[in-house]
């Protein structure tokens, strides 16, 4: 048997689910140890372990192959009915039927993984889980009807037992899908709230609290793979004068404008922060200082060209920037920030509205 714990762990990582959920989902592989059916016939001592896990009797498999044939050849065309109504459910529902006809350990456990993946993916579409329940009810109605028709020419089949086996497995699959769906929804919601909490409400940039997450990841990645990493500190020139002259609402508009410019004109791989007050930090990932300087010059020009209107006045503003690149001997990203801060001080001292680089 393959290492399903390892396969499940990969799945959780793919969908960014916390590893602590591993135990919950792995219980679907481990906790079905009591047979749900024991035969009185000595020639058939009972189901195999894997069948008992899922509440299916050995003879149900053979019967269900015929039942599946009845369903898929129905004049009402079950397959088209499901596909037309729930296009993105069709593959899963076909697997759901197929598993009964080819039920072995590998297929059954792979189906559990498929169900977990399916539940995670359902979270991407609004109200999709309710569509899943509806589709499952349609499947169940077709199966029960097919069992009735099967009994018409297979008189010795126990309709109650066969239906019960199907319902047990149907409920089992539904339980996995539902758990995965709500786990993913909860994970996304927690992540969304976490991201909101770490963003500055005025500029929509990340705060220093978020930097605690970023610095460990980006610094270790830069060191491990020898990737360049550049840091830029920028500060609004004469910000106190802006507030004193035009009032704090205009000062807030300046901050919002700069935040908007950084978000619009930086690459998606670059990470801007509101560092505090009128000061900002940009982390240029995979970027040497000479490359970052080109981006900083572009930002400098865009910011100095920006305007804020108040009554009959046009308000302009500038920033100063300090830029550095992480060195091989730096044992923390803070060393780079210290240099960027010193370079910023140099820019202020040398006339403002410019960039200084400290290597």
PDB file of N, CA and C in Angstrom, residues 120-161:
ATOM      1  N   UNK A 120     -12.008  20.424  -1.258  1.00  0.00           N
ATOM      2  CA  UNK A 120     -11.184  21.644  -1.247  1.00  0.00           C
ATOM      3  C   UNK A 120     -11.527  22.532  -2.440  1.00  0.00           C
ATOM      4  N   UNK A 121     -11.686  21.917  -3.612  1.00  0.00           N
ATOM      5  CA  UNK A 121     -11.965  22.683  -4.824  1.00  0.00           C
ATOM      6  C   UNK A 121     -13.367  23.299  -4.828  1.00  0.00           C
ATOM      7  N   UNK A 122     -14.308  22.662  -4.118  1.00  0.00           N
ATOM      8  CA  UNK A 122     -15.664  23.199  -4.058  1.00  0.00           C
ATOM      9  C   UNK A 122     -15.683  24.597  -3.457  1.00  0.00           C
ATOM     10  N   UNK A 123     -14.724  24.884  -2.603  1.00  0.00           N
ATOM     11  CA  UNK A 123     -14.711  26.178  -1.911  1.00  0.00           C
ATOM     12  C   UNK A 123     -14.455  27.338  -2.870  1.00  0.00           C
ATOM     13  N   UNK A 124     -14.012  27.041  -4.087  1.00  0.00           N
ATOM     14  CA  UNK A 124     -13.706  28.103  -5.045  1.00  0.00           C
ATOM     15  C   UNK A 124     -14.962  28.708  -5.671  1.00  0.00           C
ATOM     16  N   UNK A 125     -16.087  27.999  -5.594  1.00  0.00           N
ATOM     17  CA  UNK A 125     -17.312  28.430  -6.251  1.00  0.00           C
ATOM     18  C   UNK A 125     -18.413  28.631  -5.219  1.00  0.00           C
ATOM     19  N   UNK A 126     -19.051  29.776  -5.271  1.00  0.00           N
ATOM     20  CA  UNK A 126     -20.086  30.116  -4.292  1.00  0.00           C
ATOM     21  C   UNK A 126     -21.223  29.094  -4.321  1.00  0.00           C
ATOM     22  N   UNK A 127     -21.596  28.615  -3.166  1.00  0.00           N
ATOM     23  CA  UNK A 127     -22.716  27.674  -2.985  1.00  0.00           C
ATOM     24  C   UNK A 127     -22.514  26.337  -3.695  1.00  0.00           C
ATOM     25  N   UNK A 128     -21.268  26.025  -4.093  1.00  0.00           N
ATOM     26  CA  UNK A 128     -21.027  24.776  -4.820  1.00  0.00           C
ATOM     27  C   UNK A 128     -21.338  23.555  -3.968  1.00  0.00           C
ATOM     28  N   UNK A 129     -21.131  23.643  -2.660  1.00  0.00           N
ATOM     29  CA  UNK A 129     -21.369  22.487  -1.804  1.00  0.00           C
ATOM     30  C   UNK A 129     -22.845  22.087  -1.834  1.00  0.00           C
ATOM     31  N   UNK A 130     -23.741  23.065  -1.979  1.00  0.00           N
ATOM     32  CA  UNK A 130     -25.168  22.748  -2.046  1.00  0.00           C
ATOM     33  C   UNK A 130     -25.503  22.077  -3.381  1.00  0.00           C
ATOM     34  N   UNK A 131     -24.794  22.485  -4.430  1.00  0.00           N
ATOM     35  CA  UNK A 131     -24.947  21.805  -5.710  1.00  0.00           C
ATOM     36  C   UNK A 131     -24.481  20.367  -5.620  1.00  0.00           C
ATOM     37  N   UNK A 132     -23.419  20.137  -4.838  1.00  0.00           N
ATOM     38  CA  UNK A 132     -22.922  18.774  -4.645  1.00  0.00           C
ATOM     39  C   UNK A 132     -23.976  17.912  -3.961  1.00  0.00           C
ATOM     40  N   UNK A 133     -24.598  18.440  -2.905  1.00  0.00           N
ATOM     41  CA  UNK A 133     -25.634  17.672  -2.208  1.00  0.00           C
ATOM     42  C   UNK A 133     -26.792  17.358  -3.154  1.00  0.00           C
ATOM     43  N   UNK A 134     -27.145  18.335  -3.996  1.00  0.00           N
ATOM     44  CA  UNK A 134     -28.234  18.124  -4.938  1.00  0.00           C
ATOM     45  C   UNK A 134     -27.867  17.044  -5.961  1.00  0.00           C
ATOM     46  N   UNK A 135     -26.639  17.121  -6.471  1.00  0.00           N
ATOM     47  CA  UNK A 135     -26.180  16.115  -7.434  1.00  0.00           C
ATOM     48  C   UNK A 135     -26.141  14.733  -6.796  1.00  0.00           C
ATOM     49  N   UNK A 136     -25.710  14.677  -5.542  1.00  0.00           N
ATOM     50  CA  UNK A 136     -25.645  13.392  -4.857  1.00  0.00           C
ATOM     51  C   UNK A 136     -27.042  12.794  -4.667  1.00  0.00           C
ATOM     52  N   UNK A 137     -28.013  13.644  -4.401  1.00  0.00           N
ATOM     53  CA  UNK A 137     -29.391  13.165  -4.267  1.00  0.00           C
ATOM     54  C   UNK A 137     -29.909  12.604  -5.589  1.00  0.00           C
ATOM     55  N   UNK A 138     -29.510  13.256  -6.689  1.00  0.00           N
ATOM     56  CA  UNK A 138     -29.917  12.753  -8.010  1.00  0.00           C
ATOM     57  C   UNK A 138     -29.295  11.385  -8.253  1.00  0.00           C
ATOM     58  N   UNK A 139     -28.009  11.254  -7.928  1.00  0.00           N
ATOM     59  CA  UNK A 139     -27.339   9.955  -8.072  1.00  0.00           C
ATOM     60  C   UNK A 139     -28.079   8.894  -7.253  1.00  0.00           C
ATOM     61  N   UNK A 140     -28.401   9.236  -6.018  1.00  0.00           N
ATOM     62  CA  UNK A 140     -29.059   8.272  -5.129  1.00  0.00           C
ATOM     63  C   UNK A 140     -30.415   7.844  -5.685  1.00  0.00           C
ATOM     64  N   UNK A 141     -31.165   8.795  -6.236  1.00  0.00           N
ATOM     65  CA  UNK A 141     -32.486   8.447  -6.765  1.00  0.00           C
ATOM     66  C   UNK A 141     -32.365   7.506  -7.960  1.00  0.00           C
ATOM     67  N   UNK A 142     -31.354   7.736  -8.812  1.00  0.00           N
ATOM     68  CA  UNK A 142     -31.135   6.840  -9.942  1.00  0.00           C
ATOM     69  C   UNK A 142     -30.701   5.450  -9.467  1.00  0.00           C
ATOM     70  N   UNK A 143     -29.845   5.410  -8.457  1.00  0.00           N
ATOM     71  CA  UNK A 143     -29.359   4.125  -7.951  1.00  0.00           C
ATOM     72  C   UNK A 143     -30.500   3.311  -7.360  1.00  0.00           C
ATOM     73  N   UNK A 144     -31.331   3.938  -6.527  1.00  0.00           N
ATOM     74  CA  UNK A 144     -32.453   3.224  -5.901  1.00  0.00           C
ATOM     75  C   UNK A 144     -33.413   2.716  -6.964  1.00  0.00           C
ATOM     76  N   UNK A 145     -33.684   3.536  -7.968  1.00  0.00           N
ATOM     77  CA  UNK A 145     -34.576   3.108  -9.055  1.00  0.00           C
ATOM     78  C   UNK A 145     -33.955   1.943  -9.819  1.00  0.00           C
ATOM     79  N   UNK A 146     -32.629   1.991 -10.055  1.00  0.00           N
ATOM     80  CA  UNK A 146     -31.958   0.903 -10.774  1.00  0.00           C
ATOM     81  C   UNK A 146     -31.973  -0.381  -9.954  1.00  0.00           C
ATOM     82  N   UNK A 147     -31.840  -0.282  -8.637  1.00  0.00           N
ATOM     83  CA  UNK A 147     -31.891  -1.472  -7.771  1.00  0.00           C
ATOM     84  C   UNK A 147     -33.264  -2.129  -7.869  1.00  0.00           C
ATOM     85  N   UNK A 148     -34.317  -1.314  -7.900  1.00  0.00           N
ATOM     86  CA  UNK A 148     -35.677  -1.854  -8.043  1.00  0.00           C
ATOM     87  C   UNK A 148     -35.815  -2.608  -9.353  1.00  0.00           C
ATOM     88  N   UNK A 149     -35.310  -2.016 -10.428  1.00  0.00           N
ATOM     89  CA  UNK A 149     -35.418  -2.666 -11.741  1.00  0.00           C
ATOM     90  C   UNK A 149     -34.549  -3.915 -11.802  1.00  0.00           C
ATOM     91  N   UNK A 150     -33.405  -3.880 -11.136  1.00  0.00           N
ATOM     92  CA  UNK A 150     -32.511  -5.043 -11.078  1.00  0.00           C
ATOM     93  C   UNK A 150     -33.199  -6.199 -10.372  1.00  0.00           C
ATOM     94  N   UNK A 151     -33.966  -5.904  -9.342  1.00  0.00           N
ATOM     95  CA  UNK A 151     -34.649  -6.941  -8.571  1.00  0.00           C
ATOM     96  C   UNK A 151     -35.729  -7.645  -9.397  1.00  0.00           C
ATOM     97  N   UNK A 152     -36.229  -6.962 -10.432  1.00  0.00           N
ATOM     98  CA  UNK A 152     -37.287  -7.550 -11.255  1.00  0.00           C
ATOM     99  C   UNK A 152     -36.824  -8.825 -11.961  1.00  0.00           C
ATOM    100  N   UNK A 153     -35.539  -8.875 -12.358  1.00  0.00           N
ATOM    101  CA  UNK A 153     -35.044 -10.088 -13.028  1.00  0.00           C
ATOM    102  C   UNK A 153     -33.965 -10.785 -12.208  1.00  0.00           C
ATOM    103  N   UNK A 154     -33.643 -10.293 -11.053  1.00  0.00           N
ATOM    104  CA  UNK A 154     -32.702 -10.954 -10.137  1.00  0.00           C
ATOM    105  C   UNK A 154     -33.416 -11.052  -8.795  1.00  0.00           C
ATOM    106  N   UNK A 155     -34.332 -11.992  -8.730  1.00  0.00           N
ATOM    107  CA  UNK A 155     -35.271 -12.051  -7.606  1.00  0.00           C
ATOM    108  C   UNK A 155     -34.587 -12.277  -6.260  1.00  0.00           C
ATOM    109  N   UNK A 156     -33.428 -12.950  -6.260  1.00  0.00           N
ATOM    110  CA  UNK A 156     -32.815 -13.278  -4.977  1.00  0.00           C
ATOM    111  C   UNK A 156     -32.027 -12.115  -4.361  1.00  0.00           C
ATOM    112  N   UNK A 157     -31.939 -10.978  -5.078  1.00  0.00           N
ATOM    113  CA  UNK A 157     -31.200  -9.852  -4.532  1.00  0.00           C
ATOM    114  C   UNK A 157     -31.990  -9.217  -3.394  1.00  0.00           C
ATOM    115  N   UNK A 158     -31.284  -8.898  -2.330  1.00  0.00           N
ATOM    116  CA  UNK A 158     -31.908  -8.246  -1.181  1.00  0.00           C
ATOM    117  C   UNK A 158     -31.825  -6.739  -1.399  1.00  0.00           C
ATOM    118  N   UNK A 159     -32.934  -6.165  -1.838  1.00  0.00           N
ATOM    119  CA  UNK A 159     -32.960  -4.756  -2.191  1.00  0.00           C
ATOM    120  C   UNK A 159     -32.579  -3.876  -0.998  1.00  0.00           C
ATOM    121  N   UNK A 160     -33.023  -4.257   0.188  1.00  0.00           N
ATOM    122  CA  UNK A 160     -32.741  -3.449   1.375  1.00  0.00           C
ATOM    123  C   UNK A 160     -31.243  -3.429   1.675  1.00  0.00           C
ATOM    124  N   UNK A 161     -30.611  -4.613   1.651  1.00  0.00           N
ATOM    125  CA  UNK A 161     -29.180  -4.674   1.962  1.00  0.00           C
ATOM    126  C   UNK A 161     -28.342  -3.952   0.915  1.00  0.00           C
TER     127      UNK A 161
END
